[in-house]
Each structure stands twice: as C-alpha cells, then as structure tokens.
Amino acid sequence: NDEKGVRGMKPRALKSARTELGYTQAYMANVLGMCVDSYSKKERGKTAFSDEEKLLLVRTLNLSIQQFNKIFYNGELPVA
C-alpha cells in the first residue's frame, strides 16, 4: 500500500522510477531547477509538483502515460 502525498501522488512509485535509472535527488533537483530540499519535499508528496515540473519528470524518467497516471493521479485519469 503506497503512501499518498498531495492530491493522491504516490511518493514511493516516483522514488522507485528515479532510483531505477540511478538518478539522485540532487540530479533531479538540478533538472527541475530547484534546491535538493525542495525536490525532496515534492518527491515525498509534502508539496505539489507544477504541471511544468511533471512534464520534465515524465521526460527525464521516461515515464509511460500509465506510470504518470499511477504516480500523480492514482490511476484516475481516463486513459484510452
């Protein structure tokens, strides 16, 4: 049972997607143009990612639409 962050975000699933690629929080913070503490809070679901940040995450982590839907919307987006 995955913990839920802001608006149903699944922090563990996001962390897993990042670590599977060998990326650190520092690397992701740099990609998103923020400090590591800010990224860490967002990854843990304490504060929300902006839509622009979500797009950067999708591109950087090579997330499928299904992974994106699961991580950020608890699988509730209608996906064809």
Short mmCIF file of N, CA and C in Angstrom, two decimals:
data_model
loop_
_atom_site.label_atom_id
_atom_site.label_comp_id
_atom_site.label_asym_id
_atom_site.label_seq_id
_atom_site.Cartn_x
_atom_site.Cartn_y
_atom_site.Cartn_z
N ASN A 1 0.84 -1.19 0.00
CA ASN A 1 0.00 0.00 0.00
C ASN A 1 0.88 1.24 0.00
N ASP A 2 0.90 1.95 -1.11
CA ASP A 2 1.76 3.11 -1.29
C ASP A 2 1.22 4.30 -0.50
N GLU A 3 2.12 5.00 0.17
CA GLU A 3 1.72 6.24 0.84
C GLU A 3 1.21 7.21 -0.20
N LYS A 4 0.29 8.07 0.23
CA LYS A 4 -0.21 9.08 -0.69
C LYS A 4 0.29 10.44 -0.26
N GLY A 5 0.72 11.22 -1.24
CA GLY A 5 1.13 12.58 -1.00
C GLY A 5 0.01 13.52 -1.43
N VAL A 6 0.38 14.75 -1.76
CA VAL A 6 -0.59 15.73 -2.19
C VAL A 6 -1.42 15.21 -3.34
N ARG A 7 -2.72 15.40 -3.25
CA ARG A 7 -3.67 15.03 -4.31
C ARG A 7 -3.47 13.62 -4.86
N GLY A 8 -3.20 12.67 -3.98
CA GLY A 8 -3.11 11.27 -4.41
C GLY A 8 -1.79 10.85 -5.02
N MET A 9 -0.79 11.74 -5.01
CA MET A 9 0.51 11.37 -5.56
C MET A 9 1.11 10.20 -4.79
N LYS A 10 1.82 9.32 -5.50
CA LYS A 10 2.43 8.16 -4.85
C LYS A 10 3.94 8.35 -4.76
N PRO A 11 4.41 8.85 -3.62
CA PRO A 11 5.83 9.14 -3.46
C PRO A 11 6.76 7.96 -3.71
N ARG A 12 6.40 6.79 -3.21
CA ARG A 12 7.30 5.63 -3.38
C ARG A 12 7.44 5.22 -4.83
N ALA A 13 6.37 5.35 -5.59
CA ALA A 13 6.43 5.00 -7.02
C ALA A 13 7.33 5.98 -7.77
N LEU A 14 7.28 7.25 -7.41
CA LEU A 14 8.14 8.24 -8.05
C LEU A 14 9.60 7.97 -7.68
N LYS A 15 9.86 7.73 -6.41
CA LYS A 15 11.23 7.43 -5.97
C LYS A 15 11.76 6.20 -6.69
N SER A 16 10.93 5.18 -6.82
CA SER A 16 11.33 3.95 -7.49
C SER A 16 11.70 4.22 -8.95
N ALA A 17 10.88 5.02 -9.65
CA ALA A 17 11.17 5.34 -11.05
C ALA A 17 12.50 6.07 -11.16
N ARG A 18 12.80 6.95 -10.20
CA ARG A 18 14.05 7.70 -10.20
C ARG A 18 15.24 6.79 -9.92
N THR A 19 15.13 5.98 -8.87
CA THR A 19 16.28 5.15 -8.46
C THR A 19 16.57 4.03 -9.45
N GLU A 20 15.54 3.54 -10.16
CA GLU A 20 15.76 2.50 -11.18
C GLU A 20 16.69 2.99 -12.28
N LEU A 21 16.69 4.31 -12.52
CA LEU A 21 17.56 4.89 -13.53
C LEU A 21 18.89 5.36 -12.94
N GLY A 22 19.05 5.20 -11.64
CA GLY A 22 20.29 5.58 -10.98
C GLY A 22 20.41 7.08 -10.73
N TYR A 23 19.29 7.80 -10.79
CA TYR A 23 19.32 9.24 -10.58
C TYR A 23 19.19 9.57 -9.10
N THR A 24 19.94 10.57 -8.67
CA THR A 24 19.86 11.05 -7.29
C THR A 24 18.84 12.17 -7.19
N GLN A 25 18.46 12.49 -5.96
CA GLN A 25 17.59 13.65 -5.76
C GLN A 25 18.31 14.92 -6.20
N ALA A 26 19.63 14.99 -5.99
CA ALA A 26 20.39 16.17 -6.41
C ALA A 26 20.33 16.35 -7.93
N TYR A 27 20.43 15.23 -8.67
CA TYR A 27 20.35 15.30 -10.13
C TYR A 27 18.97 15.80 -10.55
N MET A 28 17.92 15.25 -9.96
CA MET A 28 16.57 15.64 -10.32
C MET A 28 16.30 17.09 -9.95
N ALA A 29 16.81 17.53 -8.81
CA ALA A 29 16.65 18.92 -8.40
C ALA A 29 17.28 19.84 -9.44
N ASN A 30 18.45 19.46 -9.93
CA ASN A 30 19.13 20.25 -10.96
C ASN A 30 18.31 20.31 -12.25
N VAL A 31 17.77 19.17 -12.66
CA VAL A 31 16.95 19.12 -13.87
C VAL A 31 15.75 20.06 -13.75
N LEU A 32 15.15 20.09 -12.56
CA LEU A 32 13.96 20.89 -12.33
C LEU A 32 14.28 22.32 -11.91
N GLY A 33 15.56 22.63 -11.72
CA GLY A 33 15.95 23.99 -11.36
C GLY A 33 15.57 24.41 -9.96
N MET A 34 15.74 23.49 -9.01
CA MET A 34 15.41 23.79 -7.61
C MET A 34 16.47 23.21 -6.70
N CYS A 35 16.42 23.59 -5.43
CA CYS A 35 17.36 23.03 -4.47
C CYS A 35 16.92 21.60 -4.10
N VAL A 36 17.85 20.84 -3.56
CA VAL A 36 17.58 19.43 -3.22
C VAL A 36 16.47 19.34 -2.18
N ASP A 37 16.45 20.23 -1.19
CA ASP A 37 15.42 20.20 -0.16
C ASP A 37 14.02 20.36 -0.77
N SER A 38 13.90 21.29 -1.72
CA SER A 38 12.60 21.49 -2.39
C SER A 38 12.19 20.25 -3.17
N TYR A 39 13.15 19.67 -3.91
CA TYR A 39 12.83 18.45 -4.66
C TYR A 39 12.41 17.33 -3.72
N SER A 40 13.16 17.17 -2.64
CA SER A 40 12.86 16.11 -1.67
C SER A 40 11.45 16.24 -1.12
N LYS A 41 11.04 17.45 -0.79
CA LYS A 41 9.68 17.66 -0.28
C LYS A 41 8.64 17.30 -1.33
N LYS A 42 8.92 17.64 -2.57
CA LYS A 42 7.98 17.31 -3.65
C LYS A 42 7.93 15.80 -3.88
N GLU A 43 9.10 15.16 -3.90
CA GLU A 43 9.13 13.71 -4.13
C GLU A 43 8.42 12.96 -3.00
N ARG A 44 8.51 13.47 -1.79
CA ARG A 44 7.84 12.83 -0.65
C ARG A 44 6.36 13.18 -0.56
N GLY A 45 5.89 14.03 -1.49
CA GLY A 45 4.47 14.37 -1.52
C GLY A 45 4.07 15.44 -0.52
N LYS A 46 5.05 16.14 0.03
CA LYS A 46 4.74 17.19 1.01
C LYS A 46 4.28 18.47 0.32
N THR A 47 4.83 18.75 -0.86
CA THR A 47 4.40 19.87 -1.69
C THR A 47 4.19 19.36 -3.11
N ALA A 48 3.34 20.04 -3.85
CA ALA A 48 2.96 19.57 -5.19
C ALA A 48 3.96 19.98 -6.26
N PHE A 49 4.12 19.11 -7.26
CA PHE A 49 4.87 19.46 -8.46
C PHE A 49 3.95 20.30 -9.34
N SER A 50 4.52 21.30 -10.02
CA SER A 50 3.75 22.07 -11.00
C SER A 50 3.56 21.21 -12.25
N ASP A 51 2.67 21.63 -13.12
CA ASP A 51 2.46 20.89 -14.37
C ASP A 51 3.75 20.85 -15.19
N GLU A 52 4.48 21.96 -15.22
CA GLU A 52 5.73 22.02 -15.97
C GLU A 52 6.76 21.04 -15.39
N GLU A 53 6.81 20.97 -14.06
CA GLU A 53 7.72 20.03 -13.40
C GLU A 53 7.33 18.58 -13.70
N LYS A 54 6.05 18.30 -13.73
CA LYS A 54 5.59 16.95 -14.06
C LYS A 54 6.03 16.57 -15.47
N LEU A 55 5.94 17.49 -16.41
CA LEU A 55 6.38 17.21 -17.78
C LEU A 55 7.87 16.91 -17.82
N LEU A 56 8.67 17.68 -17.07
CA LEU A 56 10.11 17.41 -17.01
C LEU A 56 10.39 16.04 -16.40
N LEU A 57 9.61 15.67 -15.39
CA LEU A 57 9.77 14.35 -14.77
C LEU A 57 9.45 13.25 -15.76
N VAL A 58 8.36 13.40 -16.51
CA VAL A 58 7.97 12.40 -17.50
C VAL A 58 9.09 12.20 -18.52
N ARG A 59 9.65 13.31 -18.99
CA ARG A 59 10.72 13.22 -20.00
C ARG A 59 12.00 12.64 -19.41
N THR A 60 12.38 13.12 -18.23
CA THR A 60 13.65 12.70 -17.62
C THR A 60 13.61 11.24 -17.19
N LEU A 61 12.47 10.82 -16.65
CA LEU A 61 12.35 9.45 -16.13
C LEU A 61 11.75 8.48 -17.16
N ASN A 62 11.48 8.97 -18.37
CA ASN A 62 10.89 8.15 -19.43
C ASN A 62 9.63 7.43 -18.96
N LEU A 63 8.74 8.17 -18.30
CA LEU A 63 7.52 7.57 -17.77
C LEU A 63 6.50 7.36 -18.88
N SER A 64 5.83 6.23 -18.86
CA SER A 64 4.71 5.99 -19.78
C SER A 64 3.50 6.76 -19.23
N ILE A 65 2.48 6.91 -20.04
CA ILE A 65 1.26 7.59 -19.59
C ILE A 65 0.64 6.81 -18.42
N GLN A 66 0.76 5.49 -18.45
CA GLN A 66 0.22 4.68 -17.36
C GLN A 66 1.00 4.92 -16.06
N GLN A 67 2.33 5.02 -16.15
CA GLN A 67 3.13 5.30 -14.96
C GLN A 67 2.81 6.70 -14.43
N PHE A 68 2.73 7.67 -15.33
CA PHE A 68 2.40 9.05 -14.94
C PHE A 68 1.06 9.09 -14.22
N ASN A 69 0.07 8.42 -14.81
CA ASN A 69 -1.27 8.37 -14.23
C ASN A 69 -1.24 7.75 -12.84
N LYS A 70 -0.51 6.65 -12.69
CA LYS A 70 -0.43 5.97 -11.40
C LYS A 70 0.27 6.84 -10.35
N ILE A 71 1.41 7.43 -10.73
CA ILE A 71 2.21 8.19 -9.77
C ILE A 71 1.50 9.47 -9.34
N PHE A 72 0.96 10.22 -10.29
CA PHE A 72 0.43 11.54 -9.96
C PHE A 72 -1.08 11.61 -9.78
N TYR A 73 -1.83 10.66 -10.33
CA TYR A 73 -3.28 10.74 -10.26
C TYR A 73 -3.94 9.47 -9.76
N ASN A 74 -3.16 8.61 -9.11
CA ASN A 74 -3.69 7.38 -8.51
C ASN A 74 -4.46 6.54 -9.52
N GLY A 75 -4.05 6.63 -10.80
CA GLY A 75 -4.69 5.84 -11.84
C GLY A 75 -6.07 6.31 -12.23
N GLU A 76 -6.44 7.53 -11.82
CA GLU A 76 -7.81 8.00 -12.03
C GLU A 76 -8.03 8.79 -13.33
N LEU A 77 -6.95 9.12 -14.05
CA LEU A 77 -7.13 9.81 -15.33
C LEU A 77 -7.70 8.83 -16.33
N PRO A 78 -8.69 9.25 -17.11
CA PRO A 78 -9.21 8.36 -18.16
C PRO A 78 -8.18 8.25 -19.29
N VAL A 79 -7.59 7.09 -19.44
CA VAL A 79 -6.56 6.87 -20.46
C VAL A 79 -7.09 5.86 -21.47
N ALA A 80 -7.06 6.25 -22.73
CA ALA A 80 -7.58 5.36 -23.77
C ALA A 80 -6.65 4.20 -24.01
#
